[in-house]
Coordinates of C-alpha atoms in Angstrom, one line a residue:
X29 CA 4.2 6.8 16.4
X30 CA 1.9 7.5 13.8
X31 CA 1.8 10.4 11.3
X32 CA -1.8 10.7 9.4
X33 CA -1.3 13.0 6.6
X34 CA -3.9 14.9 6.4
X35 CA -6.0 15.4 3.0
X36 CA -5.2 19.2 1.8
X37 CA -8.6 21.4 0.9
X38 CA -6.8 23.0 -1.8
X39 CA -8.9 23.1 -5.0
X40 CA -7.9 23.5 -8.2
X41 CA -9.4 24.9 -11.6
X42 CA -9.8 23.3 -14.9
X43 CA -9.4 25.6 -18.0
X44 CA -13.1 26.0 -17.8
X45 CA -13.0 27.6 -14.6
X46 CA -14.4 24.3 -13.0
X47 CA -13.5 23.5 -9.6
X48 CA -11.4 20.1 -9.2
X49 CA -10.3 18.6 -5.9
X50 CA -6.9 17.6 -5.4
X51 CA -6.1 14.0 -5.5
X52 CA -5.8 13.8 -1.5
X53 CA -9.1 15.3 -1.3
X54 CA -10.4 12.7 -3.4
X55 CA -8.8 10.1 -1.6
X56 CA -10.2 11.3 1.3
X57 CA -14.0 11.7 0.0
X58 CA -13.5 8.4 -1.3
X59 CA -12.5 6.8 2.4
X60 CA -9.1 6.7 2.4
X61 CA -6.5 8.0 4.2
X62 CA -2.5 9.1 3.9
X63 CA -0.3 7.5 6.9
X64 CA 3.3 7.5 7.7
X65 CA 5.4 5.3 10.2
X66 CA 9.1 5.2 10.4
X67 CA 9.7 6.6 6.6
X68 CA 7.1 4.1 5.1
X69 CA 4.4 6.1 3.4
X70 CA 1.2 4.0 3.2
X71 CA -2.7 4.1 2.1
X72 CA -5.4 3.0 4.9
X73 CA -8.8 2.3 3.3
X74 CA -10.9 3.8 6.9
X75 CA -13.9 2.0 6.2
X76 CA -11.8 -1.8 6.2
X77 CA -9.6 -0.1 9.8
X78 CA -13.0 0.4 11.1
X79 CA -14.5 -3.2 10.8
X80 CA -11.0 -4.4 12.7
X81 CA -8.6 -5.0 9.3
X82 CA -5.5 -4.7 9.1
X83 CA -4.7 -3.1 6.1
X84 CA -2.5 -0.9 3.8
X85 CA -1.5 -0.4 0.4
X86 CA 2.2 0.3 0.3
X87 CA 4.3 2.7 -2.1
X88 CA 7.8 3.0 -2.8
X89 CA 9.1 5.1 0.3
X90 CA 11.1 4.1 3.3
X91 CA 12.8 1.1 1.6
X92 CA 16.3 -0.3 1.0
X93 CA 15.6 -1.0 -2.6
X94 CA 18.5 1.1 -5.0
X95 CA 16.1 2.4 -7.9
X96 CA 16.0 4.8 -8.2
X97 CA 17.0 5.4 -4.7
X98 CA 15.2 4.1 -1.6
X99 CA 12.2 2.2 -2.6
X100 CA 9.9 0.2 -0.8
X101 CA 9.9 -3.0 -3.3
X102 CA 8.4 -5.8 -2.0
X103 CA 7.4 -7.9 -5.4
X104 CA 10.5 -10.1 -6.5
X105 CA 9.7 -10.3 -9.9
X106 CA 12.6 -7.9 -10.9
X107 CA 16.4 -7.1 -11.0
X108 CA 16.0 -6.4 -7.0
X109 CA 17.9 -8.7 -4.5
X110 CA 16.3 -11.3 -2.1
X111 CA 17.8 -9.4 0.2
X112 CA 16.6 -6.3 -0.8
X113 CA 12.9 -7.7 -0.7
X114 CA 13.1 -9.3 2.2
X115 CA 13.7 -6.3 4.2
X116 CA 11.5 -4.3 2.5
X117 CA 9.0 -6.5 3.3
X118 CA 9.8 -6.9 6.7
X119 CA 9.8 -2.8 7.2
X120 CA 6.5 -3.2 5.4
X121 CA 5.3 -6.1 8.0
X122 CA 6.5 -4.3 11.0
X123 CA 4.4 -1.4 10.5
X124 CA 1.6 -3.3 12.0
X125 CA 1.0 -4.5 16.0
X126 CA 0.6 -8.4 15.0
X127 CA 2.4 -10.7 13.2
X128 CA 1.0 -10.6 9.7
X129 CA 1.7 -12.9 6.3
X130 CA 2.2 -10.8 3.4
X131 CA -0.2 -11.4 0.6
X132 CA 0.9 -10.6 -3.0
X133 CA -0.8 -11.5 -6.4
X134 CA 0.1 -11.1 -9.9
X135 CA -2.3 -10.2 -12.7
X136 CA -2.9 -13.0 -15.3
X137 CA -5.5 -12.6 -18.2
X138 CA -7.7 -15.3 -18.2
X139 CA -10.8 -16.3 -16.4
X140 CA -8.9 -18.8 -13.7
X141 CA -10.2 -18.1 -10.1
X142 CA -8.6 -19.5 -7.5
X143 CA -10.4 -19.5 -3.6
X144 CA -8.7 -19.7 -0.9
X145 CA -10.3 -20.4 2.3
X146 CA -7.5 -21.7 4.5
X147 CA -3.4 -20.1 4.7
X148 CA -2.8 -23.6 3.0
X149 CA -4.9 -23.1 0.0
X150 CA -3.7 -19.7 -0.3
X151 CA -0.1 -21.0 -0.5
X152 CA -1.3 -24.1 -3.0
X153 CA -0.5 -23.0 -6.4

């Protein structure tokens, strides 16, 4: 079952006596939303789960990963374990009601596009 965390309406004052919202209030005024599901904390943009997408941004909760204790790591460019990874990603994967790929990229400088329109030209490197 779901948890949605709900944005907090706290507010909070700058030294100039300005009013700031807290950064779950601006998530929320900004269309997103906090959710949980068995220890995995995640971000659901609302406006891409209201079109019919899947999606979710992950963080580091609710993983097997050891640094610094617990962490959701699912990129494998680090002193991690396969085996680590793999079952963070599949925790990650499970969270949602089909069978999903998982899609990760890595930031390169440089003006190199690559389009994908097909699961085979997204796995052509």
């Amino acid at each position: 079952m779901d948890t949605i965390i709900n944005s907090s309406t706290n507010f909070l004052s700058n030294s100039a006596g300005q009013q700031l919202s807290d950064e779950n209030a601006i998530l929320t005024e900004s269309g997103f939303k906090w959710r949980e599901r068995e220890g995995i904390k995640m971000l659901i943009c609302s406006a891409l789960e209201a079109a019919g997408f899947a999606n979710a941004f992950s963080t580091r909760s609710g993983g097997v990963s050891p640094f610094p204790d617990g962490d959701l790591n699912l990129a494998g460019f680090d002193e991690d374990t396969l085996e680590n990874i793999t079952e963070n990603r599949r925790r990650f994967l499970n969270l949602f009601e089909r069978e999903y790929a998982l899609a990760t990229a890595f930031q390169v400088h440089g003006d190199y596009v690559k389009a994908a329109s097909t699961r085979e030209s997204a796995l052509q490197t």
